[in-house]
Amino acid sequence: MLFFWPMGRHRDKPKERDLRGFKYFKILSGMLQTLHDAACARDRAHNRVLHMDQYLTLLLVYMFNPICSSLRAIQEASDLAKVQRVLKVPRAALGSLSEAARVFDSDLLVGIIGELVRRLRPIRHDAKLSDFDQIITLVDGSWLKAVSKMTWALFRRDDIHRAVKAHVHVELLKGVPVAATITDANSSEHAVLAERLEAGRLYVLDRGYAKYDLLQQILDAHSSFACRLADNAVFEVIEERPLDPDALAAGLVRDAVVRLGCKTTRGKLVQPVRIVEIACTPHRKPSGKTARGGPEQGDTILIVTDRLDLPADVVALLYQRRWQIEIFFRFFKHVLGCRHLLSTNKNGIELETYVALIACLLIALWMGRKPTLSTYRMLCWYFSGWADEEKLQAHIAGLKEQTPQT
């Protein structure tokens, strides 16, 4: 279980001894320096105090230190001599921090995220996934609760609920998020993905993305997919494939080449595809109940893919690994604190989200591999002052002594 720090209660002002993790920022110093003069063209008086690289550094302080739980706490942290000396940031007024969320262009961080991703090596995974000719990319979206004044984030078509949605891409073999898009909660997940498609990827998707026109767009972008279908999906079987021992051991009950869709939808995905059917534990809600807990499912799940060449058990393994993006969302919200939005401005929320992605990349670079749940807990204890530097370093050394990366 991950460590959670209390949200919303009164806190003392941050003290120097409360703030840790500054070593994470060293790798970024040169990259962020290139953003120092961003948005200065509008500063005709040449009196800007808080620059973009400094603002982003303060956001990283927020990500890495649970004692900083609000914009006010970030402002108080900027008043500490250690923060100013080590991180080269000035004292920032609340007004300057609020303005920064509007004037510093979030798109400027995309290149930095890409550079950090390129520095990462693949982590060790199941050997069956090690020689893929495409980049295995997990995609999903998650809601973040918004405040009432955020009229652009209207949700459920009423004047009460507000929410934004983070649409995130995670590279499985590197174990890190590589892209994110922020929209209002009503935005279509599959429409957002269609705008972000890249060549050379294998997109692993849940059934919310099972739109035949989207699957065709993925193929047209010279990529592939492994996507869960609805239990009542319609298809015409072209070929039934035999199941080998590995497939049977993985719980597969069917492997077939099919034409997907009924007469009215078959033209949206023109080529034959493959359906792998996997036995699972059924989830059914009690009769007459509307309890939460996800949609119902039967005794099997259907995975569709255009990769006819892959062993059937590898297709099942790919979908099983999709759960890694759910673990990221938990880390994103509860460890990095991003369920609390620091800005009501869309650009400001994008800045916070991109800095969270950078924080994840920095952790992966420092660790040399994807952190485990145990590592997440150790980081939180360290950031909270419950574990000292020696204990954290011993944990990292233990990770590096394990089986080397592939």
mmCIF file with all atom_site columns, N, CA and C in Angstrom, residues 319-384:
data_model
loop_
_atom_site.group_PDB
_atom_site.id
_atom_site.type_symbol
_atom_site.label_atom_id
_atom_site.label_alt_id
_atom_site.label_comp_id
_atom_site.label_asym_id
_atom_site.label_entity_id
_atom_site.label_seq_id
_atom_site.pdbx_PDB_ins_code
_atom_site.Cartn_x
_atom_site.Cartn_y
_atom_site.Cartn_z
_atom_site.occupancy
_atom_site.B_iso_or_equiv
_atom_site.pdbx_formal_charge
_atom_site.auth_seq_id
_atom_site.auth_comp_id
_atom_site.auth_asym_id
_atom_site.auth_atom_id
_atom_site.pdbx_PDB_model_num
ATOM 1   N N  . TYR A 1 319 ? -1.885 -7.284 -22.618 1.00 0.00 ? 319 TYR A N  1
ATOM 2   C CA . TYR A 1 319 ? -3.041 -6.674 -21.952 1.00 0.00 ? 319 TYR A CA 1
ATOM 3   C C  . TYR A 1 319 ? -2.911 -6.754 -20.436 1.00 0.00 ? 319 TYR A C  1
ATOM 4   N N  . GLN A 1 320 ? -2.347 -7.837 -19.940 1.00 0.00 ? 320 GLN A N  1
ATOM 5   C CA . GLN A 1 320 ? -2.128 -7.951 -18.503 1.00 0.00 ? 320 GLN A CA 1
ATOM 6   C C  . GLN A 1 320 ? -1.232 -6.819 -18.002 1.00 0.00 ? 320 GLN A C  1
ATOM 7   N N  . ARG A 1 321 ? -0.219 -6.451 -18.779 1.00 0.00 ? 321 ARG A N  1
ATOM 8   C CA . ARG A 1 321 ? 0.710  -5.389 -18.387 1.00 0.00 ? 321 ARG A CA 1
ATOM 9   C C  . ARG A 1 321 ? 0.074  -4.000 -18.467 1.00 0.00 ? 321 ARG A C  1
ATOM 10  N N  . ARG A 1 322 ? -1.108 -3.888 -19.069 1.00 0.00 ? 322 ARG A N  1
ATOM 11  C CA . ARG A 1 322 ? -1.784 -2.585 -19.140 1.00 0.00 ? 322 ARG A CA 1
ATOM 12  C C  . ARG A 1 322 ? -2.030 -2.014 -17.747 1.00 0.00 ? 322 ARG A C  1
ATOM 13  N N  . TRP A 1 323 ? -2.073 -2.876 -16.737 1.00 0.00 ? 323 TRP A N  1
ATOM 14  C CA . TRP A 1 323 ? -2.335 -2.427 -15.381 1.00 0.00 ? 323 TRP A CA 1
ATOM 15  C C  . TRP A 1 323 ? -1.253 -1.465 -14.876 1.00 0.00 ? 323 TRP A C  1
ATOM 16  N N  . GLN A 1 324 ? -0.091 -1.466 -15.513 1.00 0.00 ? 324 GLN A N  1
ATOM 17  C CA . GLN A 1 324 ? 0.983  -0.573 -15.081 1.00 0.00 ? 324 GLN A CA 1
ATOM 18  C C  . GLN A 1 324 ? 0.576  0.898  -15.175 1.00 0.00 ? 324 GLN A C  1
ATOM 19  N N  . ILE A 1 325 ? -0.293 1.236  -16.103 1.00 0.00 ? 325 ILE A N  1
ATOM 20  C CA . ILE A 1 325 ? -0.704 2.633  -16.207 1.00 0.00 ? 325 ILE A CA 1
ATOM 21  C C  . ILE A 1 325 ? -1.632 3.015  -15.055 1.00 0.00 ? 325 ILE A C  1
ATOM 22  N N  . GLU A 1 326 ? -2.389 2.061  -14.519 1.00 0.00 ? 326 GLU A N  1
ATOM 23  C CA . GLU A 1 326 ? -3.224 2.334  -13.349 1.00 0.00 ? 326 GLU A CA 1
ATOM 24  C C  . GLU A 1 326 ? -2.333 2.581  -12.121 1.00 0.00 ? 326 GLU A C  1
ATOM 25  N N  . ILE A 1 327 ? -1.230 1.841  -12.018 1.00 0.00 ? 327 ILE A N  1
ATOM 26  C CA . ILE A 1 327 ? -0.291 2.079  -10.924 1.00 0.00 ? 327 ILE A CA 1
ATOM 27  C C  . ILE A 1 327 ? 0.319  3.468  -11.048 1.00 0.00 ? 327 ILE A C  1
ATOM 28  N N  . PHE A 1 328 ? 0.621  3.881  -12.292 1.00 0.00 ? 328 PHE A N  1
ATOM 29  C CA . PHE A 1 328 ? 1.148  5.240  -12.477 1.00 0.00 ? 328 PHE A CA 1
ATOM 30  C C  . PHE A 1 328 ? 0.148  6.291  -12.008 1.00 0.00 ? 328 PHE A C  1
ATOM 31  N N  . PHE A 1 329 ? -1.134 6.146  -12.356 1.00 0.00 ? 329 PHE A N  1
ATOM 32  C CA . PHE A 1 329 ? -2.125 7.142  -11.950 1.00 0.00 ? 329 PHE A CA 1
ATOM 33  C C  . PHE A 1 329 ? -2.204 7.240  -10.424 1.00 0.00 ? 329 PHE A C  1
ATOM 34  N N  . ARG A 1 330 ? -2.071 6.114  -9.752  1.00 0.00 ? 330 ARG A N  1
ATOM 35  C CA . ARG A 1 330 ? -2.084 6.138  -8.286  1.00 0.00 ? 330 ARG A CA 1
ATOM 36  C C  . ARG A 1 330 ? -0.881 6.925  -7.760  1.00 0.00 ? 330 ARG A C  1
ATOM 37  N N  . PHE A 1 331 ? 0.278  6.689  -8.337  1.00 0.00 ? 331 PHE A N  1
ATOM 38  C CA . PHE A 1 331 ? 1.486  7.413  -7.951  1.00 0.00 ? 331 PHE A CA 1
ATOM 39  C C  . PHE A 1 331 ? 1.345  8.898  -8.279  1.00 0.00 ? 331 PHE A C  1
ATOM 40  N N  . PHE A 1 332 ? 0.827  9.197  -9.450  1.00 0.00 ? 332 PHE A N  1
ATOM 41  C CA . PHE A 1 332 ? 0.637  10.566 -9.931  1.00 0.00 ? 332 PHE A CA 1
ATOM 42  C C  . PHE A 1 332 ? -0.252 11.367 -8.985  1.00 0.00 ? 332 PHE A C  1
ATOM 43  N N  . LYS A 1 333 ? -1.322 10.750 -8.527  1.00 0.00 ? 333 LYS A N  1
ATOM 44  C CA . LYS A 1 333 ? -2.284 11.472 -7.698  1.00 0.00 ? 333 LYS A CA 1
ATOM 45  C C  . LYS A 1 333 ? -1.902 11.500 -6.224  1.00 0.00 ? 333 LYS A C  1
ATOM 46  N N  . HIS A 1 334 ? -1.490 10.368 -5.699  1.00 0.00 ? 334 HIS A N  1
ATOM 47  C CA . HIS A 1 334 ? -1.353 10.243 -4.251  1.00 0.00 ? 334 HIS A CA 1
ATOM 48  C C  . HIS A 1 334 ? 0.063  10.426 -3.731  1.00 0.00 ? 334 HIS A C  1
ATOM 49  N N  . VAL A 1 335 ? 1.070  10.165 -4.559  1.00 0.00 ? 335 VAL A N  1
ATOM 50  C CA . VAL A 1 335 ? 2.445  10.366 -4.117  1.00 0.00 ? 335 VAL A CA 1
ATOM 51  C C  . VAL A 1 335 ? 2.954  11.729 -4.559  1.00 0.00 ? 335 VAL A C  1
ATOM 52  N N  . LEU A 1 336 ? 2.772  12.066 -5.840  1.00 0.00 ? 336 LEU A N  1
ATOM 53  C CA . LEU A 1 336 ? 3.199  13.375 -6.328  1.00 0.00 ? 336 LEU A CA 1
ATOM 54  C C  . LEU A 1 336 ? 2.186  14.470 -5.998  1.00 0.00 ? 336 LEU A C  1
ATOM 55  N N  . GLY A 1 337 ? 1.016  14.107 -5.517  1.00 0.00 ? 337 GLY A N  1
ATOM 56  C CA . GLY A 1 337 ? 0.051  15.097 -5.043  1.00 0.00 ? 337 GLY A CA 1
ATOM 57  C C  . GLY A 1 337 ? -0.760 15.776 -6.111  1.00 0.00 ? 337 GLY A C  1
ATOM 58  N N  . CYS A 1 338 ? -0.845 15.207 -7.307  1.00 0.00 ? 338 CYS A N  1
ATOM 59  C CA . CYS A 1 338 ? -1.509 15.889 -8.411  1.00 0.00 ? 338 CYS A CA 1
ATOM 60  C C  . CYS A 1 338 ? -3.019 15.768 -8.397  1.00 0.00 ? 338 CYS A C  1
ATOM 61  N N  . ARG A 1 339 ? -3.594 15.115 -7.395  1.00 0.00 ? 339 ARG A N  1
ATOM 62  C CA . ARG A 1 339 ? -5.054 15.187 -7.271  1.00 0.00 ? 339 ARG A CA 1
ATOM 63  C C  . ARG A 1 339 ? -5.453 16.566 -6.751  1.00 0.00 ? 339 ARG A C  1
ATOM 64  N N  . HIS A 1 340 ? -4.480 17.317 -6.203  1.00 0.00 ? 340 HIS A N  1
ATOM 65  C CA . HIS A 1 340 ? -4.705 18.699 -5.786  1.00 0.00 ? 340 HIS A CA 1
ATOM 66  C C  . HIS A 1 340 ? -4.154 19.612 -6.866  1.00 0.00 ? 340 HIS A C  1
ATOM 67  N N  . LEU A 1 341 ? -5.035 20.304 -7.587  1.00 0.00 ? 341 LEU A N  1
ATOM 68  C CA . LEU A 1 341 ? -4.608 21.176 -8.679  1.00 0.00 ? 341 LEU A CA 1
ATOM 69  C C  . LEU A 1 341 ? -4.152 22.518 -8.123  1.00 0.00 ? 341 LEU A C  1
ATOM 70  N N  . LEU A 1 342 ? -2.972 22.951 -8.563  1.00 0.00 ? 342 LEU A N  1
ATOM 71  C CA . LEU A 1 342 ? -2.405 24.210 -8.085  1.00 0.00 ? 342 LEU A CA 1
ATOM 72  C C  . LEU A 1 342 ? -2.913 25.407 -8.871  1.00 0.00 ? 342 LEU A C  1
ATOM 73  N N  . SER A 1 343 ? -3.580 25.154 -9.991  1.00 0.00 ? 343 SER A N  1
ATOM 74  C CA . SER A 1 343 ? -4.062 26.235 -10.842 1.00 0.00 ? 343 SER A CA 1
ATOM 75  C C  . SER A 1 343 ? -5.447 25.885 -11.353 1.00 0.00 ? 343 SER A C  1
ATOM 76  N N  . THR A 1 344 ? -6.232 26.904 -11.641 1.00 0.00 ? 344 THR A N  1
ATOM 77  C CA . THR A 1 344 ? -7.534 26.694 -12.280 1.00 0.00 ? 344 THR A CA 1
ATOM 78  C C  . THR A 1 344 ? -7.435 26.928 -13.786 1.00 0.00 ? 344 THR A C  1
ATOM 79  N N  . ASN A 1 345 ? -6.248 27.309 -14.236 1.00 0.00 ? 345 ASN A N  1
ATOM 80  C CA . ASN A 1 345 ? -6.001 27.604 -15.644 1.00 0.00 ? 345 ASN A CA 1
ATOM 81  C C  . ASN A 1 345 ? -5.533 26.340 -16.359 1.00 0.00 ? 345 ASN A C  1
ATOM 82  N N  . LYS A 1 346 ? -6.035 26.091 -17.570 1.00 0.00 ? 346 LYS A N  1
ATOM 83  C CA . LYS A 1 346 ? -5.670 24.872 -18.298 1.00 0.00 ? 346 LYS A CA 1
ATOM 84  C C  . LYS A 1 346 ? -4.169 24.785 -18.519 1.00 0.00 ? 346 LYS A C  1
ATOM 85  N N  . ASN A 1 347 ? -3.542 25.884 -18.914 1.00 0.00 ? 347 ASN A N  1
ATOM 86  C CA . ASN A 1 347 ? -2.093 25.873 -19.122 1.00 0.00 ? 347 ASN A CA 1
ATOM 87  C C  . ASN A 1 347 ? -1.360 25.565 -17.819 1.00 0.00 ? 347 ASN A C  1
ATOM 88  N N  . GLY A 1 348 ? -1.859 26.099 -16.702 1.00 0.00 ? 348 GLY A N  1
ATOM 89  C CA . GLY A 1 348 ? -1.241 25.834 -15.409 1.00 0.00 ? 348 GLY A CA 1
ATOM 90  C C  . GLY A 1 348 ? -1.356 24.375 -15.008 1.00 0.00 ? 348 GLY A C  1
ATOM 91  N N  . ILE A 1 349 ? -2.503 23.745 -15.305 1.00 0.00 ? 349 ILE A N  1
ATOM 92  C CA . ILE A 1 349 ? -2.669 22.322 -15.004 1.00 0.00 ? 349 ILE A CA 1
ATOM 93  C C  . ILE A 1 349 ? -1.751 21.491 -15.892 1.00 0.00 ? 349 ILE A C  1
ATOM 94  N N  . GLU A 1 350 ? -1.574 21.919 -17.156 1.00 0.00 ? 350 GLU A N  1
ATOM 95  C CA . GLU A 1 350 ? -0.634 21.222 -18.034 1.00 0.00 ? 350 GLU A CA 1
ATOM 96  C C  . GLU A 1 350 ? 0.788  21.334 -17.499 1.00 0.00 ? 350 GLU A C  1
ATOM 97  N N  . LEU A 1 351 ? 1.169  22.499 -17.006 1.00 0.00 ? 351 LEU A N  1
ATOM 98  C CA . LEU A 1 351 ? 2.494  22.656 -16.417 1.00 0.00 ? 351 LEU A CA 1
ATOM 99  C C  . LEU A 1 351 ? 2.689  21.707 -15.239 1.00 0.00 ? 351 LEU A C  1
ATOM 100 N N  . GLU A 1 352 ? 1.695  21.644 -14.350 1.00 0.00 ? 352 GLU A N  1
ATOM 101 C CA . GLU A 1 352 ? 1.781  20.752 -13.195 1.00 0.00 ? 352 GLU A CA 1
ATOM 102 C C  . GLU A 1 352 ? 1.884  19.293 -13.643 1.00 0.00 ? 352 GLU A C  1
ATOM 103 N N  . THR A 1 353 ? 1.093  18.920 -14.653 1.00 0.00 ? 353 THR A N  1
ATOM 104 C CA . THR A 1 353 ? 1.108  17.537 -15.141 1.00 0.00 ? 353 THR A CA 1
ATOM 105 C C  . THR A 1 353 ? 2.448  17.198 -15.776 1.00 0.00 ? 353 THR A C  1
ATOM 106 N N  . TYR A 1 354 ? 2.972  18.098 -16.610 1.00 0.00 ? 354 TYR A N  1
ATOM 107 C CA . TYR A 1 354 ? 4.254  17.832 -17.270 1.00 0.00 ? 354 TYR A CA 1
ATOM 108 C C  . TYR A 1 354 ? 5.393  17.764 -16.261 1.00 0.00 ? 354 TYR A C  1
ATOM 109 N N  . VAL A 1 355 ? 5.346  18.595 -15.233 1.00 0.00 ? 355 VAL A N  1
ATOM 110 C CA . VAL A 1 355 ? 6.378  18.521 -14.196 1.00 0.00 ? 355 VAL A CA 1
ATOM 111 C C  . VAL A 1 355 ? 6.265  17.192 -13.439 1.00 0.00 ? 355 VAL A C  1
ATOM 112 N N  . ALA A 1 356 ? 5.047  16.697 -13.250 1.00 0.00 ? 356 ALA A N  1
ATOM 113 C CA . ALA A 1 356 ? 4.874  15.384 -12.624 1.00 0.00 ? 356 ALA A CA 1
ATOM 114 C C  . ALA A 1 356 ? 5.499  14.289 -13.489 1.00 0.00 ? 356 ALA A C  1
ATOM 115 N N  . LEU A 1 357 ? 5.329  14.380 -14.816 1.00 0.00 ? 357 LEU A N  1
ATOM 116 C CA . LEU A 1 357 ? 5.973  13.419 -15.705 1.00 0.00 ? 357 LEU A CA 1
ATOM 117 C C  . LEU A 1 357 ? 7.492  13.514 -15.586 1.00 0.00 ? 357 LEU A C  1
ATOM 118 N N  . ILE A 1 358 ? 8.007  14.742 -15.517 1.00 0.00 ? 358 ILE A N  1
ATOM 119 C CA . ILE A 1 358 ? 9.450  14.939 -15.354 1.00 0.00 ? 358 ILE A CA 1
ATOM 120 C C  . ILE A 1 358 ? 9.921  14.331 -14.035 1.00 0.00 ? 358 ILE A C  1
ATOM 121 N N  . ALA A 1 359 ? 9.130  14.505 -12.972 1.00 0.00 ? 359 ALA A N  1
ATOM 122 C CA . ALA A 1 359 ? 9.489  13.922 -11.676 1.00 0.00 ? 359 ALA A CA 1
ATOM 123 C C  . ALA A 1 359 ? 9.597  12.404 -11.775 1.00 0.00 ? 359 ALA A C  1
ATOM 124 N N  . CYS A 1 360 ? 8.656  11.771 -12.469 1.00 0.00 ? 360 CYS A N  1
ATOM 125 C CA . CYS A 1 360 ? 8.713  10.315 -12.644 1.00 0.00 ? 360 CYS A CA 1
ATOM 126 C C  . CYS A 1 360 ? 9.954  9.909  -13.431 1.00 0.00 ? 360 CYS A C  1
ATOM 127 N N  . LEU A 1 361 ? 10.282 10.667 -14.465 1.00 0.00 ? 361 LEU A N  1
ATOM 128 C CA . LEU A 1 361 ? 11.458 10.358 -15.271 1.00 0.00 ? 361 LEU A CA 1
ATOM 129 C C  . LEU A 1 361 ? 12.739 10.516 -14.465 1.00 0.00 ? 361 LEU A C  1
ATOM 130 N N  . LEU A 1 362 ? 12.798 11.540 -13.622 1.00 0.00 ? 362 LEU A N  1
ATOM 131 C CA . LEU A 1 362 ? 13.976 11.749 -12.788 1.00 0.00 ? 362 LEU A CA 1
ATOM 132 C C  . LEU A 1 362 ? 14.163 10.593 -11.811 1.00 0.00 ? 362 LEU A C  1
ATOM 133 N N  . ILE A 1 363 ? 13.074 10.135 -11.220 1.00 0.00 ? 363 ILE A N  1
ATOM 134 C CA . ILE A 1 363 ? 13.162 8.999  -10.292 1.00 0.00 ? 363 ILE A CA 1
ATOM 135 C C  . ILE A 1 363 ? 13.697 7.773  -11.020 1.00 0.00 ? 363 ILE A C  1
ATOM 136 N N  . ALA A 1 364 ? 13.169 7.514  -12.227 1.00 0.00 ? 364 ALA A N  1
ATOM 137 C CA . ALA A 1 364 ? 13.622 6.351  -12.987 1.00 0.00 ? 364 ALA A CA 1
ATOM 138 C C  . ALA A 1 364 ? 15.091 6.479  -13.369 1.00 0.00 ? 364 ALA A C  1
ATOM 139 N N  . LEU A 1 365 ? 15.535 7.686  -13.733 1.00 0.00 ? 365 LEU A N  1
ATOM 140 C CA . LEU A 1 365 ? 16.937 7.885  -14.075 1.00 0.00 ? 365 LEU A CA 1
ATOM 141 C C  . LEU A 1 365 ? 17.838 7.699  -12.866 1.00 0.00 ? 365 LEU A C  1
ATOM 142 N N  . TRP A 1 366 ? 17.406 8.187  -11.731 1.00 0.00 ? 366 TRP A N  1
ATOM 143 C CA . TRP A 1 366 ? 18.222 8.078  -10.525 1.00 0.00 ? 366 TRP A CA 1
ATOM 144 C C  . TRP A 1 366 ? 18.312 6.622  -10.065 1.00 0.00 ? 366 TRP A C  1
ATOM 145 N N  . MET A 1 367 ? 17.173 5.914  -10.092 1.00 0.00 ? 367 MET A N  1
ATOM 146 C CA . MET A 1 367 ? 17.147 4.531  -9.643  1.00 0.00 ? 367 MET A CA 1
ATOM 147 C C  . MET A 1 367 ? 17.846 3.595  -10.627 1.00 0.00 ? 367 MET A C  1
ATOM 148 N N  . GLY A 1 368 ? 17.848 3.972  -11.894 1.00 0.00 ? 368 GLY A N  1
ATOM 149 C CA . GLY A 1 368 ? 18.410 3.074  -12.892 1.00 0.00 ? 368 GLY A CA 1
ATOM 150 C C  . GLY A 1 368 ? 17.453 1.974  -13.306 1.00 0.00 ? 368 GLY A C  1
ATOM 151 N N  . ARG A 1 369 ? 16.251 2.007  -12.792 1.00 0.00 ? 369 ARG A N  1
ATOM 152 C CA . ARG A 1 369 ? 15.230 1.023  -13.129 1.00 0.00 ? 369 ARG A CA 1
ATOM 153 C C  . ARG A 1 369 ? 13.901 1.522  -12.590 1.00 0.00 ? 369 ARG A C  1
ATOM 154 N N  . LYS A 1 370 ? 12.815 0.864  -12.981 1.00 0.00 ? 370 LYS A N  1
ATOM 155 C CA . LYS A 1 370 ? 11.506 1.274  -12.509 1.00 0.00 ? 370 LYS A CA 1
ATOM 156 C C  . LYS A 1 370 ? 11.375 0.998  -11.014 1.00 0.00 ? 370 LYS A C  1
ATOM 157 N N  . PRO A 1 371 ? 10.971 1.991  -10.214 1.00 0.00 ? 371 PRO A N  1
ATOM 158 C CA . PRO A 1 371 ? 10.797 1.750  -8.775  1.00 0.00 ? 371 PRO A CA 1
ATOM 159 C C  . PRO A 1 371 ? 9.663  0.769  -8.507  1.00 0.00 ? 371 PRO A C  1
ATOM 160 N N  . THR A 1 372 ? 9.821  -0.031 -7.471  1.00 0.00 ? 372 THR A N  1
ATOM 161 C CA . THR A 1 372 ? 8.773  -0.924 -7.019  1.00 0.00 ? 372 THR A CA 1
ATOM 162 C C  . THR A 1 372 ? 7.868  -0.184 -6.039  1.00 0.00 ? 372 THR A C  1
ATOM 163 N N  . LEU A 1 373 ? 6.791  -0.823 -5.610  1.00 0.00 ? 373 LEU A N  1
ATOM 164 C CA . LEU A 1 373 ? 5.934  -0.227 -4.591  1.00 0.00 ? 373 LEU A CA 1
ATOM 165 C C  . LEU A 1 373 ? 6.729  0.026  -3.308  1.00 0.00 ? 373 LEU A C  1
ATOM 166 N N  . SER A 1 374 ? 7.655  -0.882 -3.012  1.00 0.00 ? 374 SER A N  1
ATOM 167 C CA . SER A 1 374 ? 8.514  -0.683 -1.852  1.00 0.00 ? 374 SER A CA 1
ATOM 168 C C  . SER A 1 374 ? 9.348  0.574  -2.005  1.00 0.00 ? 374 SER A C  1
ATOM 169 N N  . THR A 1 375 ? 9.823  0.831  -3.226  1.00 0.00 ? 375 THR A N  1
ATOM 170 C CA . THR A 1 375 ? 10.602 2.042  -3.487  1.00 0.00 ? 375 THR A CA 1
ATOM 171 C C  . THR A 1 375 ? 9.742  3.284  -3.328  1.00 0.00 ? 375 THR A C  1
ATOM 172 N N  . TYR A 1 376 ? 8.497  3.228  -3.818  1.00 0.00 ? 376 TYR A N  1
ATOM 173 C CA . TYR A 1 376 ? 7.598  4.364  -3.651  1.00 0.00 ? 376 TYR A CA 1
ATOM 174 C C  . TYR A 1 376 ? 7.447  4.717  -2.160  1.00 0.00 ? 376 TYR A C  1
ATOM 175 N N  . ARG A 1 377 ? 7.256  3.682  -1.340  1.00 0.00 ? 377 ARG A N  1
ATOM 176 C CA . ARG A 1 377 ? 7.105  3.931  0.092   1.00 0.00 ? 377 ARG A CA 1
ATOM 177 C C  . ARG A 1 377 ? 8.386  4.538  0.676   1.00 0.00 ? 377 ARG A C  1
ATOM 178 N N  . MET A 1 378 ? 9.541  3.994  0.272   1.00 0.00 ? 378 MET A N  1
ATOM 179 C CA . MET A 1 378 ? 10.801 4.511  0.791   1.00 0.00 ? 378 MET A CA 1
ATOM 180 C C  . MET A 1 378 ? 11.010 5.972  0.401   1.00 0.00 ? 378 MET A C  1
ATOM 181 N N  . LEU A 1 379 ? 10.648 6.317  -0.845  1.00 0.00 ? 379 LEU A N  1
ATOM 182 C CA . LEU A 1 379 ? 10.776 7.707  -1.282  1.00 0.00 ? 379 LEU A CA 1
ATOM 183 C C  . LEU A 1 379 ? 9.897  8.631  -0.444  1.00 0.00 ? 379 LEU A C  1
ATOM 184 N N  . CYS A 1 380 ? 8.675  8.195  -0.187  1.00 0.00 ? 380 CYS A N  1
ATOM 185 C CA . CYS A 1 380 ? 7.764  9.018  0.607   1.00 0.00 ? 380 CYS A CA 1
ATOM 186 C C  . CYS A 1 380 ? 8.279  9.180  2.039   1.00 0.00 ? 380 CYS A C  1
ATOM 187 N N  . TRP A 1 381 ? 8.813  8.109  2.609   1.00 0.00 ? 381 TRP A N  1
ATOM 188 C CA . TRP A 1 381 ? 9.362  8.225  3.958   1.00 0.00 ? 381 TRP A CA 1
ATOM 189 C C  . TRP A 1 381 ? 10.573 9.167  3.976   1.00 0.00 ? 381 TRP A C  1
ATOM 190 N N  . TYR A 1 382 ? 11.367 9.100  2.914   1.00 0.00 ? 382 TYR A N  1
ATOM 191 C CA . TYR A 1 382 ? 12.526 9.990  2.824   1.00 0.00 ? 382 TYR A CA 1
ATOM 192 C C  . TYR A 1 382 ? 12.086 11.447 2.674   1.00 0.00 ? 382 TYR A C  1
ATOM 193 N N  . PHE A 1 383 ? 11.135 11.679 1.750   1.00 0.00 ? 383 PHE A N  1
ATOM 194 C CA . PHE A 1 383 ? 10.661 13.040 1.531   1.00 0.00 ? 383 PHE A CA 1
ATOM 195 C C  . PHE A 1 383 ? 9.993  13.617 2.779   1.00 0.00 ? 383 PHE A C  1
ATOM 196 N N  . SER A 1 384 ? 9.394  12.731 3.582   1.00 0.00 ? 384 SER A N  1
ATOM 197 C CA . SER A 1 384 ? 8.704  13.177 4.789   1.00 0.00 ? 384 SER A CA 1
ATOM 198 C C  . SER A 1 384 ? 9.638  13.283 5.992   1.00 0.00 ? 384 SER A C  1
#
